[in-house]
CSV table of C-alpha atoms in Angstrom, one decimal:
chain,number,residue,atom,x,y,z
U,1,UNK,CA,71.0,-156.9,40.8
U,2,UNK,CA,68.1,-154.8,42.1
U,3,UNK,CA,65.3,-156.5,43.9
U,4,UNK,CA,67.1,-159.8,44.3
U,5,UNK,CA,67.4,-161.5,47.6
U,6,UNK,CA,70.9,-162.7,48.7
U,7,UNK,CA,69.9,-166.3,48.2
U,8,UNK,CA,68.7,-165.7,44.6
U,9,UNK,CA,71.8,-163.7,43.9
U,10,UNK,CA,74.0,-166.6,45.2
U,11,UNK,CA,72.1,-169.1,43.2
U,12,UNK,CA,72.5,-167.0,40.1
U,13,UNK,CA,76.3,-167.0,40.6
U,14,UNK,CA,76.2,-170.8,41.0
U,15,UNK,CA,76.7,-170.8,44.7
U,16,UNK,CA,74.3,-172.4,47.2
U,17,UNK,CA,73.4,-172.0,50.8
U,18,UNK,CA,75.1,-174.2,53.4
U,19,UNK,CA,73.5,-177.6,53.5
U,20,UNK,CA,71.6,-177.2,50.3
U,21,UNK,CA,72.1,-179.9,47.6
U,22,UNK,CA,72.8,-179.2,44.0
U,23,UNK,CA,70.6,-180.7,41.4
U,24,UNK,CA,73.3,-183.3,40.5
U,25,UNK,CA,73.6,-184.3,44.2
U,26,UNK,CA,69.8,-184.6,44.5
U,27,UNK,CA,69.7,-186.7,41.3
U,28,UNK,CA,72.5,-188.9,42.7
U,29,UNK,CA,70.6,-189.4,45.9
U,30,UNK,CA,67.4,-190.2,44.0
U,31,UNK,CA,69.3,-192.9,42.1
U,32,UNK,CA,70.7,-194.3,45.4
U,33,UNK,CA,67.1,-194.4,46.8
U,34,UNK,CA,66.0,-196.3,43.7
U,35,UNK,CA,68.8,-198.8,44.3
U,36,UNK,CA,67.8,-199.2,47.9
U,37,UNK,CA,64.2,-199.8,46.9
U,38,UNK,CA,65.3,-202.4,44.3
U,39,UNK,CA,67.2,-204.2,47.1
U,40,UNK,CA,64.1,-204.1,49.4
U,41,UNK,CA,61.9,-205.4,46.6
U,42,UNK,CA,64.3,-208.3,46.0
U,43,UNK,CA,64.3,-209.1,49.8
U,44,UNK,CA,60.5,-208.9,49.8
U,45,UNK,CA,60.3,-211.3,46.9
U,46,UNK,CA,62.6,-213.8,48.7
U,47,UNK,CA,60.4,-213.6,51.8
U,48,UNK,CA,57.3,-214.0,49.6
U,49,UNK,CA,58.8,-217.1,48.0
U,50,UNK,CA,59.6,-218.5,51.5
U,51,UNK,CA,56.1,-217.7,52.6
U,52,UNK,CA,54.6,-219.6,49.7
U,53,UNK,CA,56.9,-222.6,50.2
U,54,UNK,CA,56.1,-222.8,53.9
U,55,UNK,CA,52.3,-222.5,53.3
U,56,UNK,CA,52.6,-225.4,50.9
U,57,UNK,CA,54.3,-227.4,53.6
U,58,UNK,CA,51.7,-226.4,56.1
U,59,UNK,CA,48.9,-227.5,53.7
U,60,UNK,CA,50.6,-230.9,53.2
U,61,UNK,CA,51.0,-231.3,57.0
U,62,UNK,CA,47.3,-230.6,57.5
U,63,UNK,CA,46.6,-233.7,55.4
U,64,UNK,CA,48.3,-235.9,58.0
U,65,UNK,CA,46.1,-236.9,60.9
U,66,UNK,CA,47.6,-235.8,64.3
U,67,UNK,CA,46.5,-239.2,65.8
U,68,UNK,CA,48.2,-241.2,63.1
U,69,UNK,CA,51.2,-242.7,64.9
U,70,UNK,CA,52.5,-244.3,61.8
U,71,UNK,CA,52.9,-241.0,59.9
U,72,UNK,CA,56.5,-240.1,59.4
U,73,UNK,CA,57.8,-236.7,58.6
U,74,UNK,CA,61.3,-236.2,57.4
U,75,UNK,CA,63.4,-233.0,57.1
U,76,UNK,CA,66.1,-232.7,54.5
U,77,UNK,CA,69.3,-231.5,56.2
U,78,UNK,CA,72.2,-231.4,53.7
U,79,UNK,CA,72.3,-234.9,52.2
U,80,UNK,CA,70.5,-236.5,55.2
U,81,UNK,CA,66.8,-237.1,55.8
U,82,UNK,CA,66.1,-236.7,59.5
U,83,UNK,CA,62.9,-238.1,61.1
U,84,UNK,CA,60.9,-235.4,62.9
U,85,UNK,CA,57.9,-235.4,65.2
U,86,UNK,CA,54.7,-234.2,63.5
U,87,UNK,CA,53.7,-231.8,66.2
U,88,UNK,CA,57.2,-230.3,66.3
U,89,UNK,CA,57.2,-229.9,62.5
U,90,UNK,CA,53.8,-228.2,62.5
U,91,UNK,CA,54.9,-225.9,65.3
U,92,UNK,CA,58.1,-225.0,63.5
U,93,UNK,CA,56.3,-224.3,60.3
U,94,UNK,CA,53.8,-222.1,62.0
U,95,UNK,CA,56.5,-220.2,63.8
U,96,UNK,CA,58.4,-219.8,60.5
U,97,UNK,CA,55.3,-218.4,58.8
U,98,UNK,CA,54.9,-215.9,61.6
U,99,UNK,CA,58.5,-214.8,61.3
U,100,UNK,CA,58.3,-214.5,57.5
U,101,UNK,CA,55.0,-212.5,57.8
U,102,UNK,CA,56.7,-210.1,60.2
U,103,UNK,CA,59.7,-209.7,57.9
U,104,UNK,CA,57.4,-208.9,55.0
U,105,UNK,CA,55.6,-206.3,57.0
U,106,UNK,CA,59.0,-204.8,58.1
U,107,UNK,CA,60.2,-204.6,54.5
U,108,UNK,CA,56.9,-203.1,53.4
U,109,UNK,CA,57.3,-200.3,55.9
U,110,UNK,CA,60.8,-199.7,54.7
U,111,UNK,CA,59.6,-199.6,51.1
U,112,UNK,CA,56.8,-197.2,52.0
U,113,UNK,CA,59.3,-194.9,53.8
U,114,UNK,CA,61.7,-195.0,50.8
U,115,UNK,CA,58.9,-194.2,48.4
U,116,UNK,CA,57.9,-191.2,50.4
U,117,UNK,CA,61.6,-190.1,50.6
U,118,UNK,CA,61.9,-190.6,46.8
U,119,UNK,CA,58.7,-188.7,46.1
U,120,UNK,CA,59.8,-185.7,48.2
U,121,UNK,CA,63.2,-185.7,46.6
U,122,UNK,CA,61.6,-186.0,43.1
U,123,UNK,CA,59.3,-183.1,43.9
U,124,UNK,CA,62.4,-181.0,44.9
U,125,UNK,CA,64.2,-181.9,41.7
U,126,UNK,CA,61.2,-180.9,39.6
U,127,UNK,CA,60.8,-177.7,41.6
U,128,UNK,CA,64.5,-176.8,41.0
U,129,UNK,CA,64.2,-177.6,37.3
U,130,UNK,CA,61.1,-175.4,37.0
U,131,UNK,CA,62.9,-172.6,38.9
U,132,UNK,CA,65.9,-172.9,36.5
U,133,UNK,CA,63.6,-172.7,33.5
U,134,UNK,CA,61.7,-169.7,34.9
U,135,UNK,CA,65.0,-167.9,35.6
U,136,UNK,CA,66.3,-168.8,32.1
U,137,UNK,CA,63.1,-167.5,30.5
U,138,UNK,CA,63.3,-164.3,32.5
U,139,UNK,CA,66.9,-163.7,31.5
U,140,UNK,CA,66.1,-164.4,27.8
U,141,UNK,CA,63.2,-162.0,28.0
U,142,UNK,CA,65.5,-159.3,29.6
U,143,UNK,CA,68.1,-159.8,26.9
U,144,UNK,CA,65.4,-159.7,24.2
U,145,UNK,CA,64.0,-156.4,25.7
U,146,UNK,CA,67.5,-154.9,25.9
U,147,UNK,CA,68.2,-155.7,22.3
U,148,UNK,CA,64.9,-154.6,21.0
U,149,UNK,CA,64.9,-151.3,23.0
U,150,UNK,CA,68.4,-150.5,21.8
U,151,UNK,CA,67.3,-150.3,18.1
């Protein structure tokens, strides 16, 4: 057609440029990103739960006086209760809280990146849909003009 660029002409015939995704492929990728984000949210929820549990343990440990030699702390390992040193337990809980906080930050960064990727892809899908509607409206207008001018 006159005035059309090669890319537009190829799109009109249903072809696409090398490396360009179809709307169906973009939609599939969008769904995959949603699934990945759901997994990340579940992971984050698990870490948040662990964080809450460990903060509760830390709060309970703070109630025990460091100088109290009679204080006993036990750790449940399988079916056994093992006696632990108070200072070791406090240190382990603090380290665990640091680790969990780091993991939550890492998951948050991954979620942020996936959200940006999803938004960019969503914008592309909307743009493609708008282009298709515009082309369809132009074609409908041309057909209408051809039919009305032929009378």
